[in-house]
Coordinates of C-alpha atoms and ligand atoms in Angstrom, one line a residue:
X1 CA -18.5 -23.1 -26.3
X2 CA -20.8 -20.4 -25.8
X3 CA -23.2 -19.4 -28.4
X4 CA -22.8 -15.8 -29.8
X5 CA -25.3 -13.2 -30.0
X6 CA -24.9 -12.5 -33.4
X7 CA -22.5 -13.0 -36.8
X8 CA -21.3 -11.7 -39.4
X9 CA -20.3 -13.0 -42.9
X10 CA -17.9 -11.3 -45.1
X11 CA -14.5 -10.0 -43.5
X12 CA -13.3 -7.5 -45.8
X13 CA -12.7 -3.7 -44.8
X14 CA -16.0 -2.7 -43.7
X15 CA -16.9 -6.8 -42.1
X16 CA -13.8 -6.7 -39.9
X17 CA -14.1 -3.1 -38.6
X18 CA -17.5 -3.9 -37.8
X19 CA -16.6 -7.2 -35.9
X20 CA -14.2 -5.6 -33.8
X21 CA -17.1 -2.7 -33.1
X22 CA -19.5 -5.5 -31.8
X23 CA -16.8 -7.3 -29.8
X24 CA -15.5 -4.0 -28.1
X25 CA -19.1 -2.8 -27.1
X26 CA -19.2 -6.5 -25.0
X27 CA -21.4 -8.8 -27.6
X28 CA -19.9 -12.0 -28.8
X29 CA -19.8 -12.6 -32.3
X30 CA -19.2 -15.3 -35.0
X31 CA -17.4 -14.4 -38.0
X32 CA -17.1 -16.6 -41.2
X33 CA -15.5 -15.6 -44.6
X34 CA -15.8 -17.1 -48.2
X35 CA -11.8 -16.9 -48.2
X36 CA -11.8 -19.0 -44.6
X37 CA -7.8 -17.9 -44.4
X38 CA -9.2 -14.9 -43.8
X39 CA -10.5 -16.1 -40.4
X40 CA -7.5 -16.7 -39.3
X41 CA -5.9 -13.4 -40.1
X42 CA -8.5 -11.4 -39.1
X43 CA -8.5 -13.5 -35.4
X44 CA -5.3 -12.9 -35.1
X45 CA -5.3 -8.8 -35.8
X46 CA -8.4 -8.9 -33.9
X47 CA -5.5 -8.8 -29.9
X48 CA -7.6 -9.2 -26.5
X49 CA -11.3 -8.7 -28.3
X50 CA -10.5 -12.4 -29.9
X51 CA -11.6 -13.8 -26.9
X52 CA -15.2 -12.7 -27.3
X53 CA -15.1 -13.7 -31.6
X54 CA -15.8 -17.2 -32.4
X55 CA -14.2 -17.9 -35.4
X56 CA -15.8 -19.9 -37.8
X57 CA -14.7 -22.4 -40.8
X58 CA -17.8 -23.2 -42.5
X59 CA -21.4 -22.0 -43.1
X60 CA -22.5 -25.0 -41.0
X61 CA -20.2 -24.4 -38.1
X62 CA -21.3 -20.3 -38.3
X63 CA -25.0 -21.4 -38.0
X64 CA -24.4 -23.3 -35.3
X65 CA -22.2 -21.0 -33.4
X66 CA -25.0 -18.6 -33.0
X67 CA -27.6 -18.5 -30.2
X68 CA -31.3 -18.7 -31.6
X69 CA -33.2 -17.1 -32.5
X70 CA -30.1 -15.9 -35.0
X71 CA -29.1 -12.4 -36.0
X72 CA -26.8 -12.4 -39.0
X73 CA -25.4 -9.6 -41.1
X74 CA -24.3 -9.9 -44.4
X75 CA -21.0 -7.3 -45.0
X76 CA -20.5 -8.6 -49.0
X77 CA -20.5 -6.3 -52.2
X78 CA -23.9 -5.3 -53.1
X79 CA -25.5 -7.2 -55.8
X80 CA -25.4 -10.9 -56.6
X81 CA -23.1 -11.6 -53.7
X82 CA -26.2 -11.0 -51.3
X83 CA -28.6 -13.0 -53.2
X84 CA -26.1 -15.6 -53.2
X85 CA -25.2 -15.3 -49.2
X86 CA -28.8 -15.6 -48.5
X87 CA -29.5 -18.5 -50.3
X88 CA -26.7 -20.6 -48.9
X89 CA -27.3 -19.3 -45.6
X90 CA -31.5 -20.0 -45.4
X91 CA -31.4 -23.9 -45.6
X92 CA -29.6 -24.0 -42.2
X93 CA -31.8 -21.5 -40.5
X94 CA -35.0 -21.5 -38.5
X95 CA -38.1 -19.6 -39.3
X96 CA -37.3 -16.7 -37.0
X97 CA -33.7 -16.2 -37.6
X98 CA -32.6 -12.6 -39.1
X99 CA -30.5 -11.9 -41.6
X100 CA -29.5 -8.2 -41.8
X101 CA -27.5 -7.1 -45.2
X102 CA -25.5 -3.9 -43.8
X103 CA -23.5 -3.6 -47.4
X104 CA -24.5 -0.3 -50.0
X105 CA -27.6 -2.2 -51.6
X106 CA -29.7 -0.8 -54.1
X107 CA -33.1 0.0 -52.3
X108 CA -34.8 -1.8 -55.3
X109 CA -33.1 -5.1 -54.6
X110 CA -33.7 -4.2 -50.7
X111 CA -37.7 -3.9 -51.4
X112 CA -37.7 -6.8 -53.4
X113 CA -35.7 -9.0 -50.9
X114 CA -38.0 -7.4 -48.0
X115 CA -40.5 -9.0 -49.9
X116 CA -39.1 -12.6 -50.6
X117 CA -38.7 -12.8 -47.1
X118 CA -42.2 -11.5 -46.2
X119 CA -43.4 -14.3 -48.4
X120 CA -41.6 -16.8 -47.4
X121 CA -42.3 -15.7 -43.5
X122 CA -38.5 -15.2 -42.5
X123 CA -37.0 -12.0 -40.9
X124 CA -34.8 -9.4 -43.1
X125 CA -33.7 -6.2 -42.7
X126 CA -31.6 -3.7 -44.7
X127 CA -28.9 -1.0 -43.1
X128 CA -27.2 1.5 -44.3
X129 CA -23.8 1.7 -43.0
X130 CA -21.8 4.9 -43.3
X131 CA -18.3 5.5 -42.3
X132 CA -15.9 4.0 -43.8
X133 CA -13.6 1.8 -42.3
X134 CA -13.1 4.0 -39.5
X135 CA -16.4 4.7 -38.9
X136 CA -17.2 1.0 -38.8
X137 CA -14.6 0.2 -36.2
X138 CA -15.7 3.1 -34.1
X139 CA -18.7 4.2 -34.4
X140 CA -20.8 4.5 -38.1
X141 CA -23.9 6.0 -38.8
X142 CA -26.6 3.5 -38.9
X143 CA -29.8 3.3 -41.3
X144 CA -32.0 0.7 -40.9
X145 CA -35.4 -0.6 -42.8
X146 CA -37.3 -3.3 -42.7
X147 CA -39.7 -5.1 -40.5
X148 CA -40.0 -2.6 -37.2
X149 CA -40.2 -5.4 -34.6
X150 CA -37.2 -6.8 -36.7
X151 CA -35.2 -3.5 -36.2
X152 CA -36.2 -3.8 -32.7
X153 CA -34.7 -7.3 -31.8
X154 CA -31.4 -6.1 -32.6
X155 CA -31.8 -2.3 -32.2
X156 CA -29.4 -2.7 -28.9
X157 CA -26.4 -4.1 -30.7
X158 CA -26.8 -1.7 -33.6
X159 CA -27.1 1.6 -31.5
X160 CA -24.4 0.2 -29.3
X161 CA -21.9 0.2 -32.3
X162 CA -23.0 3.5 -33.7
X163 CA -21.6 6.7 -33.6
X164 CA -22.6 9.0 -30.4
X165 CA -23.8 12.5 -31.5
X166 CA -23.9 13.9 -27.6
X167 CA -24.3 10.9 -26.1
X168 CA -27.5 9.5 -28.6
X169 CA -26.9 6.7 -30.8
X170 CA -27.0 7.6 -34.5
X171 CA -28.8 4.8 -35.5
X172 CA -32.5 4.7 -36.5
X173 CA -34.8 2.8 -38.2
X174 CA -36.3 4.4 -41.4
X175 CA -39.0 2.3 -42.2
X176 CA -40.2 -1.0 -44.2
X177 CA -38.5 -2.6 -47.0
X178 CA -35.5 -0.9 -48.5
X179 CA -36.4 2.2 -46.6
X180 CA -32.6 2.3 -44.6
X181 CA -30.8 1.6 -47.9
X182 CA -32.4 4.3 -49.8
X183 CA -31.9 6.7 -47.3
X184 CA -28.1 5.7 -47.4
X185 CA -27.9 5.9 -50.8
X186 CA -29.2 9.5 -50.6
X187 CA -26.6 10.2 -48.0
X188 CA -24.1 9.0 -50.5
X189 CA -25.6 11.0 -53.7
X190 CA -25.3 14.5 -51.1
X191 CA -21.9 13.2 -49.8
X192 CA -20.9 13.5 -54.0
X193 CA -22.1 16.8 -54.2
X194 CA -20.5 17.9 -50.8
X195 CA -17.2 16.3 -52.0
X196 CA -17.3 18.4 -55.9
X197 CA -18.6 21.3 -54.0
X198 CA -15.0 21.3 -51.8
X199 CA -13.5 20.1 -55.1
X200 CA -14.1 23.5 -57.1
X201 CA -13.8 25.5 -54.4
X202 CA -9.8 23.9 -54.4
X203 CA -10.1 25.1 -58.2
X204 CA -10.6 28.0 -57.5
X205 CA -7.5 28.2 -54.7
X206 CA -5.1 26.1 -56.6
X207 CA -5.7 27.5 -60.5
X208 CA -7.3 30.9 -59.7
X209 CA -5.2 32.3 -56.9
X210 CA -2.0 30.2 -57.6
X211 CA -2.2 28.6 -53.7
X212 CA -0.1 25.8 -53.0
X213 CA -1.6 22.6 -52.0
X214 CA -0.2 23.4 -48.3
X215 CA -2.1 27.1 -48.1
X216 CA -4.9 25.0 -49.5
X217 CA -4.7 23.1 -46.5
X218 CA -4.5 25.7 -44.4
X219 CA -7.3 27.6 -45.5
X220 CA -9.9 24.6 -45.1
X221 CA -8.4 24.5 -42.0
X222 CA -9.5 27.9 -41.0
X223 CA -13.0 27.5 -43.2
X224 CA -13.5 24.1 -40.6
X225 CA -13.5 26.3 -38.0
X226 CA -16.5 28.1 -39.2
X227 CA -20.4 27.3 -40.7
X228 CA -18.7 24.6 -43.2
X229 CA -17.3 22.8 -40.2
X230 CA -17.2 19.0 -41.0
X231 CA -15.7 15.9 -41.9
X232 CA -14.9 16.3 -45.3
X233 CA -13.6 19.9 -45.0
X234 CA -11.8 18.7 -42.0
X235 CA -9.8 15.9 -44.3
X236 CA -9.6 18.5 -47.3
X237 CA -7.5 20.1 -44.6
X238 CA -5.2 17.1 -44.1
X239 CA -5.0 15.7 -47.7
X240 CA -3.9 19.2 -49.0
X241 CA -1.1 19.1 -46.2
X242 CA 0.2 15.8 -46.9
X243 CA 3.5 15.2 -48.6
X244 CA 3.7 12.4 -50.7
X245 CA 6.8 9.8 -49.1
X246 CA 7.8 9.2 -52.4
X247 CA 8.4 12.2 -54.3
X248 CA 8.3 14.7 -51.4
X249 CA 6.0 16.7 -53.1
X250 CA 2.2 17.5 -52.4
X251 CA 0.0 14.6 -52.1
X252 CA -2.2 16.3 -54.3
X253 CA 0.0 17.4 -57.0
X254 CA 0.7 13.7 -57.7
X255 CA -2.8 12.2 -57.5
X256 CA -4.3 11.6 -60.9
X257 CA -7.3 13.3 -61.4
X258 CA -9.0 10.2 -62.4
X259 CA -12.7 10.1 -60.0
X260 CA -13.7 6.7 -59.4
X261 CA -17.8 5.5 -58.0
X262 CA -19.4 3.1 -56.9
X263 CA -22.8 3.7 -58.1
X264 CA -24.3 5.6 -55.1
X265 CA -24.6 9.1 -56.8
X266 CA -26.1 7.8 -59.8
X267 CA -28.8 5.7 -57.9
X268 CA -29.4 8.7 -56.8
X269 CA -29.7 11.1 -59.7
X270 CA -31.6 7.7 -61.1
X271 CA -34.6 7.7 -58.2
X272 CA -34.9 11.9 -58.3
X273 CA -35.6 11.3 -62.2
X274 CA -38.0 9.0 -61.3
X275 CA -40.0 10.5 -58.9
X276 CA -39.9 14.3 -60.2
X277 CA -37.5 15.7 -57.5
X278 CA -34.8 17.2 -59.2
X279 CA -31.1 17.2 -57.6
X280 CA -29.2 19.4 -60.1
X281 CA -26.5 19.6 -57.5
X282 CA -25.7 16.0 -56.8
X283 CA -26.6 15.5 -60.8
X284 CA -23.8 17.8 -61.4
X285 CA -21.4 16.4 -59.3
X286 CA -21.9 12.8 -60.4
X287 CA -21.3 14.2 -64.3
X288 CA -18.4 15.9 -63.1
X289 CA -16.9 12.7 -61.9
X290 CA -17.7 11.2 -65.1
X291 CA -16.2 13.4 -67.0
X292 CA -13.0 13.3 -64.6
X293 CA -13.0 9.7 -65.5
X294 CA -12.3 11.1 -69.7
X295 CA -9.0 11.6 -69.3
X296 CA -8.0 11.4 -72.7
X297 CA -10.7 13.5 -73.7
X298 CA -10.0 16.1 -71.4
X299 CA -6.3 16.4 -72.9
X300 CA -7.8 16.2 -76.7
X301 CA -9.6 19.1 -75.7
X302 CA -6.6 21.1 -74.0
X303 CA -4.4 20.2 -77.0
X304 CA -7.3 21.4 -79.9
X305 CA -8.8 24.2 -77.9
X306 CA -6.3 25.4 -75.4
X307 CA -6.4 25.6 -71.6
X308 CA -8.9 28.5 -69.8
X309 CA -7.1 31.6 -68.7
X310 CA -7.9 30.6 -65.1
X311 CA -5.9 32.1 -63.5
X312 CA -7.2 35.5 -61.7
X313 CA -6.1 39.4 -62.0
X314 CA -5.3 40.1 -57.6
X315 CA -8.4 40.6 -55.9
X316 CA -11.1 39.1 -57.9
X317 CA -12.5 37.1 -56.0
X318 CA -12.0 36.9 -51.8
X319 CA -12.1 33.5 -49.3
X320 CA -14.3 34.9 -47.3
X321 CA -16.7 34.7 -51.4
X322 CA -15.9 31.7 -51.6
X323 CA -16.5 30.3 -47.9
X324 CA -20.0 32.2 -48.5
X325 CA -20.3 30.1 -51.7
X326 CA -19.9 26.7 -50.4
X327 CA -22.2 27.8 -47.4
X328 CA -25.3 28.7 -50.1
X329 CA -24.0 25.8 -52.3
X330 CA -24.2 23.2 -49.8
X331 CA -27.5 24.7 -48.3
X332 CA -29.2 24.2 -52.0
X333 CA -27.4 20.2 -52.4
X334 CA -29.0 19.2 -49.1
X335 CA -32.1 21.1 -49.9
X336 CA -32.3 19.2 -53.1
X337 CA -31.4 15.7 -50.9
X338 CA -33.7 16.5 -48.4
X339 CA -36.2 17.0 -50.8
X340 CA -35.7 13.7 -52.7
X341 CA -35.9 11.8 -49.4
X342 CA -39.3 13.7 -48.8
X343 CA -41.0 12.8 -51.9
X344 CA -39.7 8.7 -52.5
X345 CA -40.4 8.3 -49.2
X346 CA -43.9 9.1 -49.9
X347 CA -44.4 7.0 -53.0
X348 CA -42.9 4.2 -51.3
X349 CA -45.3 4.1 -48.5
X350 CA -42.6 5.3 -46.0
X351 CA -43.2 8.0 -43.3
X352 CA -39.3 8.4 -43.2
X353 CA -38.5 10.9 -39.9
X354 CA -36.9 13.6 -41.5
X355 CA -35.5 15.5 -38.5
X356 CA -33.8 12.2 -37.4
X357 CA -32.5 11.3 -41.0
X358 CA -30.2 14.8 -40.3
X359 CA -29.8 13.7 -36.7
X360 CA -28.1 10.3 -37.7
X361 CA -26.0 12.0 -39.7
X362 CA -24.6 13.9 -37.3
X363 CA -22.0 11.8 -36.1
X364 CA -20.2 8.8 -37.9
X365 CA -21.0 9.2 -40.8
X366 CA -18.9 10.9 -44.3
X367 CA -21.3 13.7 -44.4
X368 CA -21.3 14.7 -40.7
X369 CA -21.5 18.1 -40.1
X370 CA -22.4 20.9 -37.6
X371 CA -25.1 22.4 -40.3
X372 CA -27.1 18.9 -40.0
X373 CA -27.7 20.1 -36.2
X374 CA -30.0 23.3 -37.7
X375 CA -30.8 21.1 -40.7
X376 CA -32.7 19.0 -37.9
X377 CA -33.9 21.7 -36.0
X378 CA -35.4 23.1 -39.5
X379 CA -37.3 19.9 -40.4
X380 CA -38.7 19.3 -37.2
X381 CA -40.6 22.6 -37.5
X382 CA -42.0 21.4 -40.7
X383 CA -40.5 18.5 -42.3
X384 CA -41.7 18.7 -45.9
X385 CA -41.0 21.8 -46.2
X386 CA -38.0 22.6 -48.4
X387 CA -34.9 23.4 -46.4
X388 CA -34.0 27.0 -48.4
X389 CA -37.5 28.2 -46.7
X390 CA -36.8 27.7 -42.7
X391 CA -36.0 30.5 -41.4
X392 CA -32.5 29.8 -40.4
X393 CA -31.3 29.0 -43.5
X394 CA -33.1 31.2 -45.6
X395 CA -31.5 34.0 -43.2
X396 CA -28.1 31.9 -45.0
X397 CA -29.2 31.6 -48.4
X398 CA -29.9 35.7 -48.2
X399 CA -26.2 36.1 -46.5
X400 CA -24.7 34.4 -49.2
X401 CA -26.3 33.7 -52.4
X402 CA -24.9 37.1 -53.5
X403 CA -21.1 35.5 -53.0
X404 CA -22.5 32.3 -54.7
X405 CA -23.4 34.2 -57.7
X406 CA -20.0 36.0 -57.5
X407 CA -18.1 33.4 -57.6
X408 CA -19.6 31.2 -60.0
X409 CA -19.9 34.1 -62.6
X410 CA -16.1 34.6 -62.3
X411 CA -15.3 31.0 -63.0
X412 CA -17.4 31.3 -65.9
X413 CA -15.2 34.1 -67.3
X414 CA -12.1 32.8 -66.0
X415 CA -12.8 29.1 -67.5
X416 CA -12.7 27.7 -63.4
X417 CA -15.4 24.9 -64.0
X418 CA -18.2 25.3 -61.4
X419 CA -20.8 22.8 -62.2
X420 CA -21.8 22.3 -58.7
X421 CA -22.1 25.3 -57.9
X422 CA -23.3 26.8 -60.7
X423 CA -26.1 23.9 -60.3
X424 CA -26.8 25.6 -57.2
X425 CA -27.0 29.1 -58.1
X426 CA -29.8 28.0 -61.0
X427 CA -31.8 26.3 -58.9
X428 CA -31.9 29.0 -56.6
X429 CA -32.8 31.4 -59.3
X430 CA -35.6 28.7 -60.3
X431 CA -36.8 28.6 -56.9
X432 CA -37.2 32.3 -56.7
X433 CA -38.8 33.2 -59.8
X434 CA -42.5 33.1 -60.1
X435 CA -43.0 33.7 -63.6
X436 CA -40.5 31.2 -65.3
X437 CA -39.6 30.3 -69.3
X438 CA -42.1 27.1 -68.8
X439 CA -44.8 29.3 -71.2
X440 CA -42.5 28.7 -73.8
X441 CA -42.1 24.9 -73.0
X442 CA -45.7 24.7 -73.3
X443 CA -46.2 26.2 -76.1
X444 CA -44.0 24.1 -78.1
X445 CA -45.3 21.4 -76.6
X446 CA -49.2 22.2 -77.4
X447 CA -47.6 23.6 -81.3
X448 CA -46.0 20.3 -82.1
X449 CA -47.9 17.9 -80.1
X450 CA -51.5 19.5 -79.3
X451 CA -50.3 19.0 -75.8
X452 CA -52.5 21.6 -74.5
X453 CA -51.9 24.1 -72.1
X454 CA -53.2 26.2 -68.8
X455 CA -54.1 29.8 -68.8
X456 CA -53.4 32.3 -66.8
X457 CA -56.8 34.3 -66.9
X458 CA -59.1 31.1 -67.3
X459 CA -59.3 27.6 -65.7
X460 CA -59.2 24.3 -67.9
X461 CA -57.1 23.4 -70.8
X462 CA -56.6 25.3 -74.1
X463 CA -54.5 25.2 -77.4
X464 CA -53.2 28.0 -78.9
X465 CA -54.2 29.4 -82.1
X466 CA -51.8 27.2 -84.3
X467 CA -53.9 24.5 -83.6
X468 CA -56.3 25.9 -86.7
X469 CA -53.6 27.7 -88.4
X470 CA -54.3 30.8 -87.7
X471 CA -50.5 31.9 -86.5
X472 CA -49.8 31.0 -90.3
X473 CA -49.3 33.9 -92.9
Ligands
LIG501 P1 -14.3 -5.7 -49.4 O1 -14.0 -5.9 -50.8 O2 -13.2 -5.2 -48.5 O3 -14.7 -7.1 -48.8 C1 -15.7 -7.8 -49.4 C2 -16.1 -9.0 -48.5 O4 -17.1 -9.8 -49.1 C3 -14.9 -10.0 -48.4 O5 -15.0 -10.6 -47.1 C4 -15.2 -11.0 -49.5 O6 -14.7 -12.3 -49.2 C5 -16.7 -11.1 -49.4 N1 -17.3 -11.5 -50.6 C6 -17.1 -11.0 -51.9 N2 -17.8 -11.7 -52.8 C7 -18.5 -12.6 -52.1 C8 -19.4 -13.6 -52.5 N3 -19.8 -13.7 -53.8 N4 -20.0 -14.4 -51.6 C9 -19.6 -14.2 -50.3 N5 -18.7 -13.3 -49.8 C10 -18.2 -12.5 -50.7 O7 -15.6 -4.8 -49.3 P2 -16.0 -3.7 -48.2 O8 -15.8 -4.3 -46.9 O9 -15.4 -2.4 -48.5 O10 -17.6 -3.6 -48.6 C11 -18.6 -4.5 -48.1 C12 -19.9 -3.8 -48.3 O11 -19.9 -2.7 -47.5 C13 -20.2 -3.4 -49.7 O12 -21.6 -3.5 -50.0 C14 -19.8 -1.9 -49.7 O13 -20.4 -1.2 -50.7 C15 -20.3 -1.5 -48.3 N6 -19.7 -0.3 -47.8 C16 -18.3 -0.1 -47.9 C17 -17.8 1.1 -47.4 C18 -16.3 1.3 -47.5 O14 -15.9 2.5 -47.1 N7 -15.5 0.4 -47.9 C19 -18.6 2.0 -46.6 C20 -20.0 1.6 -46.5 C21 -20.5 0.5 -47.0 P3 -13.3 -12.9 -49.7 O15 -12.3 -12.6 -48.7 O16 -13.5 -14.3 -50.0 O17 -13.0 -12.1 -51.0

């Protein structure tokens, strides 16, 4: 039999796709699944690329199937599942043999894992696979971390599977430890706030201007023609067209508006807490699928306080506003991303590549896009620079904020909730207004907790006169 190159444990959606990937690009591979049926199935889906899969029936067998030094990767739900793989998998292997974990790991359990395996002197990397399923079969977007000369030992297979933006793989390696995963997980966070972003915007459409889940369609269609050409307005397009086989009505209309997660955007909004670099955007979108999630809530509240008006008098509001607000909406949510990526990286100890975190993105992955093209042209120029201040895009952000503002004050008086956008029309205020409300903050703060405060005429740190009573009749 001969030996594969590398293997992969865990044959669910994203495990299989990927196998099938690796066997089409010419590798041989070894599969094994807790569920060994699986195996079997999966072989036998699997057509002419079975012949370079070996198949494999037990942990023993996989380990042996594999040509050493070993490169496995673990495709198993993040979380104790991992832990678990690795520790069944480490007593059969050698001192050099890799294990990769390409599932949606927390960076925390990534750096800590990095660093079990540092100790212990065995090879471990992280990725960050985005996709989907369809994305995994044909091409993902690929974020690695971990040990460089790790990366490098199967950097071949990995850009080999990835997604092609012209003709360059999109995979790269981020840096040490959980440096891949975290930059996946910010991916994710921004792929929320993209996602709400289009969501209100169909609000707007569908309760505002009484549009049919097919005109919808088409206008997305139109709108992925222009600057918001991407993925996720491109299957916006094709969801609101799609006629439900059952019913014959919309797709749409007979979805429950129920949001699941996964945990991605929270991480997220979690690490930007953490580290001081607020995401309002993605925040926003992640409370918005929260509050999706309160249905009964949501129809408490209808029945005691009535629905919004919503609906809006002709004319109010145009789609070429509302394409302007998405444009300055998703400029601020990457901004914000970008920004968060930018300051972890550096409290982590990583020097992530900026330019190429938007250059991976460009292909394969949910939240590819035309605008991460100038979004890596920006960063290049100066990559810790917030995004809002290159010069292409603040040429955008001028061009639009106006429609942003627009918009989002007519779904205020209308009752069209906006929270994304709204988000991002604050922020941009914030981060265009020298003189903010923060004296107010600090005076409360120095009033109630002798807090202190800084001065605008005079260096140092002062109190204000309440600290000896003397604001006291
Ligand atoms: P699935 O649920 O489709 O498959 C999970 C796989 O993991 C199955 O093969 C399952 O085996 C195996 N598994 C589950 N629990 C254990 C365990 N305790 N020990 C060993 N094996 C186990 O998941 P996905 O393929 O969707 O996801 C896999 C990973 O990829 C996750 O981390 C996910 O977050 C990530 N991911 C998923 C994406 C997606 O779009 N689905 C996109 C990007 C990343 P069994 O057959 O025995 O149940």
């Amino acid at each position: 039999m001969d030996l594969s190159e590398i293997g992969l444990i865990g044959l669910g959606t994203m495990g299989a796709a990927l196998s099938l990937n690796i066997a089409e690009k010419g590798f041989r591979i070894s599969v094994f699944n807790r569920t060994v049926s699986r195996v079997d199935g999966f072989l036998a889906e699997a057509g002419p690329l079975a012949e370079r899969i070996t198949p494999t029936r037990s942990l023993e067998d996989f380990v042996a199937s594999l040509a050493e030094p070993r490169a496995i990767i673990l495709m198993v739900p993040a979380g104790e599942a991992v832990d678990a793989q690795i520790a069944a998998l480490r007593p059969l292997l050698g001192p050099d043999d890799l294990i990769i974990d390409a599932g949606n790991a927390n960076f925390h359990d990534t750096n800590r894992r990095a660093a079990e395996a540092v100790a212990q002197g065995v090879p471990f990397l992280g990725i960050g696979v985005s996709g989907g399923e369809e994305g995994a079969r044909h091409g993902p977007s690929i974020m690695g971390g971990g040990d460089r000369a790790n990366w490098d030992r199967v950097s071949h297979i990995l850009e080999a599977i990835s997604a092609k933006y012209e003709g360059e793989p999109c995979a790269t390696w981020m840096g040490e430890g959980g440096a891949g995963h975290f930059v996946k997980t910010v991916h994710n966070g921004i792929e929320y706030a993209d996602m709400q972003l289009i969501a209100e915007t169909y609000g707007v459409l569908r309760d505002g201007m009484g549009l049919s889940a097919a005109e919808c369609g088409e206008v997305f269609g139109r709108w992925n023609d222009g600057p918001l050409r991407s993925y996720l307005v491109e299957i916006s397009a094709r969801v609101s067209a799609a006629t439900d086989p059952e019913t014959g009505s919309p797709m749409l209309d007979v979805i429950l508006d129920r949001a699941g997660q996964k945990g991605t955007g929270r991480w997220t909004v979690i690490e930007s807490q953490q580290v001081g670099a607020p995401v309002p955007v993605i925040e926003a979108a992640v409370a918005a699928r929260n509050l999706s999630a309160a249905l009964e809530t949501r129809r408490a509240g209808q029945e005691l306080f009535g629905a919004a008006p919503q609906s809006l008098p002709d004319g109010t509001l145009s789609l070429d506003d509302l394409e302007a607000a998405m444009i300055a909406g998703k400029i601020m949510c990457y901004a914000q991303g970008f920004d968060l990526l930018a300051r972890t990286g550096a409290q982590h100890g990583w020097a992530l590549p900026m330019p190429e975190i938007a250059e991976v993105w460009r292909e394969g992955c949910i939240i590819r896009s035309d605008m991460l093209n100038d979004m890596a042209a920006a960063l290049r120029g100066e990559p810790e620079r917030n995004l809002i201040f290159a010069d292409y895009f603040a040429d955008l952000v001028a061009r639009n904020h106006v429609a942003l503002r627009k918009v989002v004050s007519t779904g205020a008086l209308h009752g069209l909730p906006m929270p994304a956008l709204s988000a991002a029309l604050s922020y941009f205020d914030m981060i265009r207004t020298e003189r903010s409300t923060a004296n107010m903050l600090q005076a409360q703060r120095d009033f109630f907790g002798a807090h202190g405060f800084e001065r605008i005429d005079a260096a140092g740190k002062h109190h204000g006169p309440w600290a000896s009573g003397q604001d006291r009749p």
